[in-house]
Short mmCIF file of C-alpha atoms in Angstrom, two decimals:
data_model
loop_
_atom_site.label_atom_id
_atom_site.label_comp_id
_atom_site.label_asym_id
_atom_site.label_seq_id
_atom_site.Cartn_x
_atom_site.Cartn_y
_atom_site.Cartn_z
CA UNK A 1 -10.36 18.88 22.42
CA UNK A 2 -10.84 14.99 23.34
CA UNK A 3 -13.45 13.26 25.77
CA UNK A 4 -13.20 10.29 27.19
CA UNK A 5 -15.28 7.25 26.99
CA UNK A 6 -14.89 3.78 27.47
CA UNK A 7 -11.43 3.79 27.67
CA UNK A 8 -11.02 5.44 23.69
CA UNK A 9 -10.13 8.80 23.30
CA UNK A 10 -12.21 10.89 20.79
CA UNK A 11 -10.60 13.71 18.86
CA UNK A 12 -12.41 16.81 17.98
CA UNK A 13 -10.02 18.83 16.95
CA UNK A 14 -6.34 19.03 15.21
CA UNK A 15 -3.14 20.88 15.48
CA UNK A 16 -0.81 21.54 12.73
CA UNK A 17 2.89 22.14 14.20
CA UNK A 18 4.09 22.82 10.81
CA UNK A 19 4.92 26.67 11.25
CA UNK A 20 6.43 25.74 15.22
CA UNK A 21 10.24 26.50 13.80
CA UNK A 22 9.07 29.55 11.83
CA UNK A 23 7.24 31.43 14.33
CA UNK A 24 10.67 33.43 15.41
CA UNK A 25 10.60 35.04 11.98
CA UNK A 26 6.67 34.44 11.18
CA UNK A 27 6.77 38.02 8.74
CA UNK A 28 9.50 37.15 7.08
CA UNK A 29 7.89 33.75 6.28
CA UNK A 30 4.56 35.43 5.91
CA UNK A 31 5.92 38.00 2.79
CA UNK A 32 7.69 34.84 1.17
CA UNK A 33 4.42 32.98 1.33
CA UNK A 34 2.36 35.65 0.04
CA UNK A 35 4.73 36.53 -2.74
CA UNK A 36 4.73 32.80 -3.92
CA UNK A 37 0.74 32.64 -3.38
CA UNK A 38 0.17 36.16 -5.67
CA UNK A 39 2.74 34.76 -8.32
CA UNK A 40 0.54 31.88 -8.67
CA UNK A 41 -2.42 33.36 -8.60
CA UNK A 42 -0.96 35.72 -11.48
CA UNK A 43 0.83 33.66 -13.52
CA UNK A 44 -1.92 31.05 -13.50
CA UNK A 45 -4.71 33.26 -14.47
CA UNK A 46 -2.52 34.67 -16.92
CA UNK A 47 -1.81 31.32 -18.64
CA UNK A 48 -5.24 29.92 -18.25
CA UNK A 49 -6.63 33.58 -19.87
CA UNK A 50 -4.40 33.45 -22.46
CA UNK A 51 -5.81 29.81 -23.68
CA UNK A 52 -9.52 30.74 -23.07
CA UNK A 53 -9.12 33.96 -25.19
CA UNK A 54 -6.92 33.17 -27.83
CA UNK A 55 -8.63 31.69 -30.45
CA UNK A 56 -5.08 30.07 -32.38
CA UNK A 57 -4.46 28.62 -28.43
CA UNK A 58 -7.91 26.82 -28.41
CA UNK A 59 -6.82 23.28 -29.03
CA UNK A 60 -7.47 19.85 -26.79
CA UNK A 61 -3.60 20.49 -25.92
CA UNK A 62 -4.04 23.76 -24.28
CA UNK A 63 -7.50 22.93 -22.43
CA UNK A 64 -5.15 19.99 -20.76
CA UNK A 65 -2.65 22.88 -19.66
CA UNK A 66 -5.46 25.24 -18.31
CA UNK A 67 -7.25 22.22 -16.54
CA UNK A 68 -3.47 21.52 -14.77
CA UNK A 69 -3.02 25.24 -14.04
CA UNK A 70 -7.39 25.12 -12.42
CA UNK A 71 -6.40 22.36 -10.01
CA UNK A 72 -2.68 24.08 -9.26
CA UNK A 73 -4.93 27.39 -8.19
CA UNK A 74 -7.26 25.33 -5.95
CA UNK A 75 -4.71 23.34 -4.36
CA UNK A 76 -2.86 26.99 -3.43
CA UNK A 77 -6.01 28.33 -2.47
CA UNK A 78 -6.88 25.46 -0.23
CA UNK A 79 -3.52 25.69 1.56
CA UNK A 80 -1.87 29.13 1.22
CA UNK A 81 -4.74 31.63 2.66
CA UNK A 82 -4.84 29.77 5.72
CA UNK A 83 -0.77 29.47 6.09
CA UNK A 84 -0.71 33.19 5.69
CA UNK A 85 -3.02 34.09 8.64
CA UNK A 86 -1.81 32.04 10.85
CA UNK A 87 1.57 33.18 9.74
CA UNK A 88 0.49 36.94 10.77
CA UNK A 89 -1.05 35.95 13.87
CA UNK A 90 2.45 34.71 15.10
CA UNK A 91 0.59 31.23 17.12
CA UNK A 92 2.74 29.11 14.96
CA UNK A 93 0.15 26.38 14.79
CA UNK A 94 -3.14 25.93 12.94
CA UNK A 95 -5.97 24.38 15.19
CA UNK A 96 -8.55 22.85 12.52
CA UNK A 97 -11.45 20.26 13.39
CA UNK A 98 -11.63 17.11 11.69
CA UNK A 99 -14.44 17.90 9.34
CA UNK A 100 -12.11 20.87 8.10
CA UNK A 101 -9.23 18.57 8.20
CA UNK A 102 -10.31 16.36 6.35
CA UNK A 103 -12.30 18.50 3.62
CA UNK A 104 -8.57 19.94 2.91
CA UNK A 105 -7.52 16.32 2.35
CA UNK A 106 -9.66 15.53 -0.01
CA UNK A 107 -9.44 18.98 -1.90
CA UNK A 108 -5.62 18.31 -2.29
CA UNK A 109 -5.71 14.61 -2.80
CA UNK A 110 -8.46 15.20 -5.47
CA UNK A 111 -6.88 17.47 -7.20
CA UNK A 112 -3.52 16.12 -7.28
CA UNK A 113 -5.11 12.47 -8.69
CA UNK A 114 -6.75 14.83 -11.02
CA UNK A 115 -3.49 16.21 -11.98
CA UNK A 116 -1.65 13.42 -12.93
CA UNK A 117 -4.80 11.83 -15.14
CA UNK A 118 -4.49 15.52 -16.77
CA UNK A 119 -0.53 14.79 -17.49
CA UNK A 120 -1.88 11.15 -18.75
CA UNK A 121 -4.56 13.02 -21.07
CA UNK A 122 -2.01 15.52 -22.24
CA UNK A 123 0.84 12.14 -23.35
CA UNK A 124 -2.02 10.87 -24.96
CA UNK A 125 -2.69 13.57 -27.03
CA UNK A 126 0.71 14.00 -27.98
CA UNK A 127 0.75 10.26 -29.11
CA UNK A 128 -2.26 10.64 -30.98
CA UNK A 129 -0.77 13.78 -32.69
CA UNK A 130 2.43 12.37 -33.76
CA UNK A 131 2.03 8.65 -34.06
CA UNK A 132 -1.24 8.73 -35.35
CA UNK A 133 -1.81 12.31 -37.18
CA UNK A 134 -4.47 11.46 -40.07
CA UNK A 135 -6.80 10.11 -36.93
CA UNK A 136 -5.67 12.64 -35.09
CA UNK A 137 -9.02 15.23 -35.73
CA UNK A 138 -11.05 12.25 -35.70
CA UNK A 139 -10.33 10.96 -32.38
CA UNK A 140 -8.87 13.76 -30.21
CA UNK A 141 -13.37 15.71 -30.64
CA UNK A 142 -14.34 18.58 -28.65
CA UNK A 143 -17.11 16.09 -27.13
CA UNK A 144 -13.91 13.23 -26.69
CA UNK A 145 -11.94 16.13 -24.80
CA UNK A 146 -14.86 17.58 -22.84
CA UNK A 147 -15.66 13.88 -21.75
CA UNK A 148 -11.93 13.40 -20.36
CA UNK A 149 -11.55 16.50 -18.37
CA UNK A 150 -14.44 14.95 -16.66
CA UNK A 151 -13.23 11.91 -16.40
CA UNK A 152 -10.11 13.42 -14.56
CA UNK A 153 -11.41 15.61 -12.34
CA UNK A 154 -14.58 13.10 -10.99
CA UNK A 155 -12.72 9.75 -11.31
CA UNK A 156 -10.25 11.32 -8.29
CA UNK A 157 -12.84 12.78 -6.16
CA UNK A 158 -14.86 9.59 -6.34
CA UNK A 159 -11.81 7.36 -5.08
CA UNK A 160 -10.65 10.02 -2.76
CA UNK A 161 -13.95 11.21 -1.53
CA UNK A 162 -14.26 6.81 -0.46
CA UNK A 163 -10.92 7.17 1.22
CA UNK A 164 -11.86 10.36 3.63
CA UNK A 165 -15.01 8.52 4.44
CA UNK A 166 -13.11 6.05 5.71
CA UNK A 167 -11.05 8.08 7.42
CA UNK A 168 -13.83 10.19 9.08
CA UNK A 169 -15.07 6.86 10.96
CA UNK A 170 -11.62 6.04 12.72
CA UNK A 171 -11.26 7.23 16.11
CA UNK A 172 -8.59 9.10 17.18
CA UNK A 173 -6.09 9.01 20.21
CA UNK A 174 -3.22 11.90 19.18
CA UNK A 175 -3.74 15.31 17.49
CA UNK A 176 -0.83 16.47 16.32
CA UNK A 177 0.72 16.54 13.03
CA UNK A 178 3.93 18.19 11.79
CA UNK A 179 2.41 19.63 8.52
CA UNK A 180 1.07 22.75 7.01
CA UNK A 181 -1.56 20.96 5.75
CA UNK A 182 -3.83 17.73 6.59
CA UNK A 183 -3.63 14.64 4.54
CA UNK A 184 -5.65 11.13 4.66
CA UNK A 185 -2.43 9.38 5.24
CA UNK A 186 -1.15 11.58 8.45
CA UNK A 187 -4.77 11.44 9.40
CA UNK A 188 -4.89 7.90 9.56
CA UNK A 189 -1.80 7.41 11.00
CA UNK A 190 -3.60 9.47 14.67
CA UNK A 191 -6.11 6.47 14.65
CA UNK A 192 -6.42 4.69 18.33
CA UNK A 193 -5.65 1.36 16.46
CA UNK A 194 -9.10 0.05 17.70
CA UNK A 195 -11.06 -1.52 15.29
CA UNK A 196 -7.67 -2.92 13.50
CA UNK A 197 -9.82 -4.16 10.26
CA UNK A 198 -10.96 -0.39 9.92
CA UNK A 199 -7.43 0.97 10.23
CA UNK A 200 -6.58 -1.98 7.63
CA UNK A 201 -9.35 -1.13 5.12
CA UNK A 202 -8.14 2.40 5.26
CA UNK A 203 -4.83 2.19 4.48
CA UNK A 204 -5.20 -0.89 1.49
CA UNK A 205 -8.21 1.61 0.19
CA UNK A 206 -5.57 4.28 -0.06
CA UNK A 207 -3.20 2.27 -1.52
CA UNK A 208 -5.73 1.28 -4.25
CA UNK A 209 -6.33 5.03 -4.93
CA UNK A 210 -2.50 5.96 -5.23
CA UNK A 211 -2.62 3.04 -8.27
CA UNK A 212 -6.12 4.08 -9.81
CA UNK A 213 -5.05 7.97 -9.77
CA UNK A 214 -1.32 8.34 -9.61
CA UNK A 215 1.18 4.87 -10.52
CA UNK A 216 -1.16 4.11 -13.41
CA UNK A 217 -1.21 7.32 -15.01
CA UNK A 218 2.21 7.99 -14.43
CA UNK A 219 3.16 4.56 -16.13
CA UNK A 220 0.63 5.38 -18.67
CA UNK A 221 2.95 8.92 -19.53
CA UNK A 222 6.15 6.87 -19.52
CA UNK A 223 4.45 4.63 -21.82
CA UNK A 224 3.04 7.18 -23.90
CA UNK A 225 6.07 9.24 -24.58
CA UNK A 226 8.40 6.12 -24.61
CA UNK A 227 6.21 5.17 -28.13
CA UNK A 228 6.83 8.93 -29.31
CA UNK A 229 10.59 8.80 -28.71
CA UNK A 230 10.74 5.68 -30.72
CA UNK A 231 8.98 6.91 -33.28
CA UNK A 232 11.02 10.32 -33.56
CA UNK A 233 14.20 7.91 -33.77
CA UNK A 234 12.91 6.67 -37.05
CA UNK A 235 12.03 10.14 -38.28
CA UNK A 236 14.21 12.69 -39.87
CA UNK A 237 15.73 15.29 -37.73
CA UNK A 238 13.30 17.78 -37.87
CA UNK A 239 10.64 15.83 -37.28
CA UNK A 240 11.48 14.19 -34.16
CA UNK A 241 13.31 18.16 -32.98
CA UNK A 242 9.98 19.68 -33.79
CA UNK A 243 8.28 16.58 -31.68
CA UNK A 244 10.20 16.50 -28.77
CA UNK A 245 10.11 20.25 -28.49
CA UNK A 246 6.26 20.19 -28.05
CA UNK A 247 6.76 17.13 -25.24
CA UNK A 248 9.50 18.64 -23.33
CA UNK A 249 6.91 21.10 -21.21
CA UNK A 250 4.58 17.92 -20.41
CA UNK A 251 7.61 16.04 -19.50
CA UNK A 252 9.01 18.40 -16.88
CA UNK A 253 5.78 19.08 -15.22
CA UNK A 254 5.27 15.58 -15.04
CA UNK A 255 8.69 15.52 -14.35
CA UNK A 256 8.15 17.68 -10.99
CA UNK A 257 4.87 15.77 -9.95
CA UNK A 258 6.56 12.52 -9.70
CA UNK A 259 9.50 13.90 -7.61
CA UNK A 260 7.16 15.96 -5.15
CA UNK A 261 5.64 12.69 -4.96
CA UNK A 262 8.11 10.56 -4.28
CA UNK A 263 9.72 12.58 -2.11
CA UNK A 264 6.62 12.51 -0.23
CA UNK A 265 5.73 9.07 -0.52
CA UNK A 266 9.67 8.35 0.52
CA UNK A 267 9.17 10.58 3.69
CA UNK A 268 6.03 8.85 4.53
CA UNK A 269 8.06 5.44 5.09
CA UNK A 270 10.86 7.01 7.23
CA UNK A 271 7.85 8.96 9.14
CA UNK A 272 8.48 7.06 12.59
CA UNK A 273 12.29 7.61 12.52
CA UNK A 274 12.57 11.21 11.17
CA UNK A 275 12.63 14.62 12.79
CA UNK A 276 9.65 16.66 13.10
CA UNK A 277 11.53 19.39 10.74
CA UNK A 278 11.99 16.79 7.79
CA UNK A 279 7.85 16.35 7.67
CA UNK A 280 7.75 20.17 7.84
CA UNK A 281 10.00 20.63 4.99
CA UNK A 282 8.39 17.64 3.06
CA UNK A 283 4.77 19.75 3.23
CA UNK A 284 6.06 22.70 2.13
CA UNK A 285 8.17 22.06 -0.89
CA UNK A 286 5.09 19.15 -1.62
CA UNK A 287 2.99 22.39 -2.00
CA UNK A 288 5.57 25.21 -2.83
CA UNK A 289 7.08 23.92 -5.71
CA UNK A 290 4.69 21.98 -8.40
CA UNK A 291 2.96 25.03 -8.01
CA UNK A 292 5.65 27.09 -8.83
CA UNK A 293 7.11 25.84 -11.72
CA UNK A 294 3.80 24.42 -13.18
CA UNK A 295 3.32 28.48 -14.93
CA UNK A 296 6.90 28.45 -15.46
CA UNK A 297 7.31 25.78 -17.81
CA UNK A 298 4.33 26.19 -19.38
CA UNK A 299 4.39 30.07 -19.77
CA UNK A 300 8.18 29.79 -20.91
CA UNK A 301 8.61 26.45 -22.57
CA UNK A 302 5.63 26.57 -25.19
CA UNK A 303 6.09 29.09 -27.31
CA UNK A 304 3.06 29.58 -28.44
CA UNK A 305 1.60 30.87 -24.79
CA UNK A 306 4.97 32.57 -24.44
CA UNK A 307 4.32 34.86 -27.28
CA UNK A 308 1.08 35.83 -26.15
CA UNK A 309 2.34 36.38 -22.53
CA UNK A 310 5.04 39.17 -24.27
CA UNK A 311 2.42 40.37 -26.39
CA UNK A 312 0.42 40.92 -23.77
CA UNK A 313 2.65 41.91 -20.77
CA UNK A 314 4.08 44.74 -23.63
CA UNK A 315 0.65 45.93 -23.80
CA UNK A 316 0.69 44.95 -27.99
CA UNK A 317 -2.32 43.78 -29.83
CA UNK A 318 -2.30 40.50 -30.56
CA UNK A 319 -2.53 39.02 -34.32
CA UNK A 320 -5.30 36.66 -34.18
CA UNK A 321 -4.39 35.54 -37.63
#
């Protein structure tokens, strides 16, 4: 696992103590794990199936939602598959290298970037569609939505894909982390501490991501939606109901982004002084619950996928007209 050389100890190899304290009940952790993985696998697919086939659900709203629910499948795929074996094989640690580390890191990272430009996409929309309706067609083009979905899913993995580089070229004296899953930051934080500027660069690159892909579009949403409630305030009553009723699902996934963050972000400064079981916990409701509730609130709060979900589920055709 390391080699040394010149004093510097090189790290080939990781281990992830995150499933340490639930290896004395590793199956019963392993069915809850698999149960949340196949519920998002279903209820994602369902949603995002629902919007590609439905030809009264293809609007730039809904192609925001499926792109959201995309990256919320990935990001379980990356992590869950791997939780579960190791689960079953009842080690209670994952032993990755760093190129595998690493490649995780920047699949999540990406993604999760990706995810909040998506929620920035979606308030605009919804500010276009309500403050400015007669532009509305005009602006808010099949080419002008195409060309945004790529802008938030490449923007991300060109600013994170700079930060694991970076990463990649520090050398590294300890190989343990207290996660489920590998991150640039926790990765990073193993460096020797040789070669301070590279450590430096790292970490302010990183910090320049988390603005580029995450504070910006977040303040962009509370923006956004801040315009639309003062608009509805002016409006008549069932203007601004009908209004806020087609915000409120973008608002509590956003909602639930911004606290998984946070609470990570939070955990990240107390790193040195908590216990090894608070980072555990941190990973797993970090991946466990945007994922969760993502097809929740959209499947059950907007009621035009909810009708097609019953429709569907009760095995009745559904009215294209």
């Amino acid at each position: 696992m390391r080699s040394a050389e010149s004093n510097v100890t090189s790290v080939t190899s990781l281990t992830l103590d995150g499933l340490v304290p639930l290896s004395d009940h590793s199956l019963l952790f392993f069915f809850l794990f698999f149960a949340v993985y196949v519920f998002v696998l279903f209820s994602d697919s369902l949603v995002v199936y629902l919007i590609c086939s439905q030809r009264s659900l293809r609007r730039p709203m809904f192609a925001f939602v499926a792109a959201v629910l995309l990256n919320s499948l990935a990001a379980s795929t990356a992590v869950y598959p791997k939780v579960l074996s190791e689960l079953l094989s009842r080690r209670g640690f994952v032993q990755v290298s760093r190129s595998v580390c690493l490649c995780q890191a920047f699949v999540l990272y990406s993604l999760g970037g990706s995810s909040f430009m998506l929620l920035s996409a979606m308030a605009l929309d919804r500010y276009l569609s309500i403050c400015r309706p007669l532009r509305y067609a005009a602006l808010v083009s099949p080419a002008a939505v195409a060309a945004l979905l790529l802008l938030c899913w490449l923007l991300p993995a060109a600013l994170v894909g700079g930060a694991v580089l970076l990463a990649s070229r520090l050398p590294l004296c300890r190989w343990r982390l207290n996660r489920i899953y590998c991150d640039v930051y926790s990765f990073v934080s193993l460096s020797c501490g040789g070669g301070g500027g590279a450590v430096l660069l790292s970490e302010v690159y990183g910090l320049l991501c988390s603005a580029a892909t995450v504070f910006l579009p977040a303040a962009f949403v509370l923006f956004s939606y801040g315009r639309i409630l003062s608009i509805c305030l002016r409006r008549s009553r069932a203007f601004s109901s009908k209004a806020l009723h087609t915000c409120l699902p973008h608002l509590l996934v956003f909602l639930n982004y911004s606290l998984s963050t946070a609470f990570e972000l939070l955990h990240r400064r107390l790193q040195a002084e908590s216990e090894p079981a608070a980072s555990i916990v941190t990973s797993v409701l970090v991946v466990v619950v945007p994922t969760v509730l993502n097809p929740v609130v959209y499947g059950l709060k907007m009621k035009e996928i909810f009708r097609h979900v019953k429709r569907l589920l009760s095995c009745r055709r559904i009215d294209e007209s």
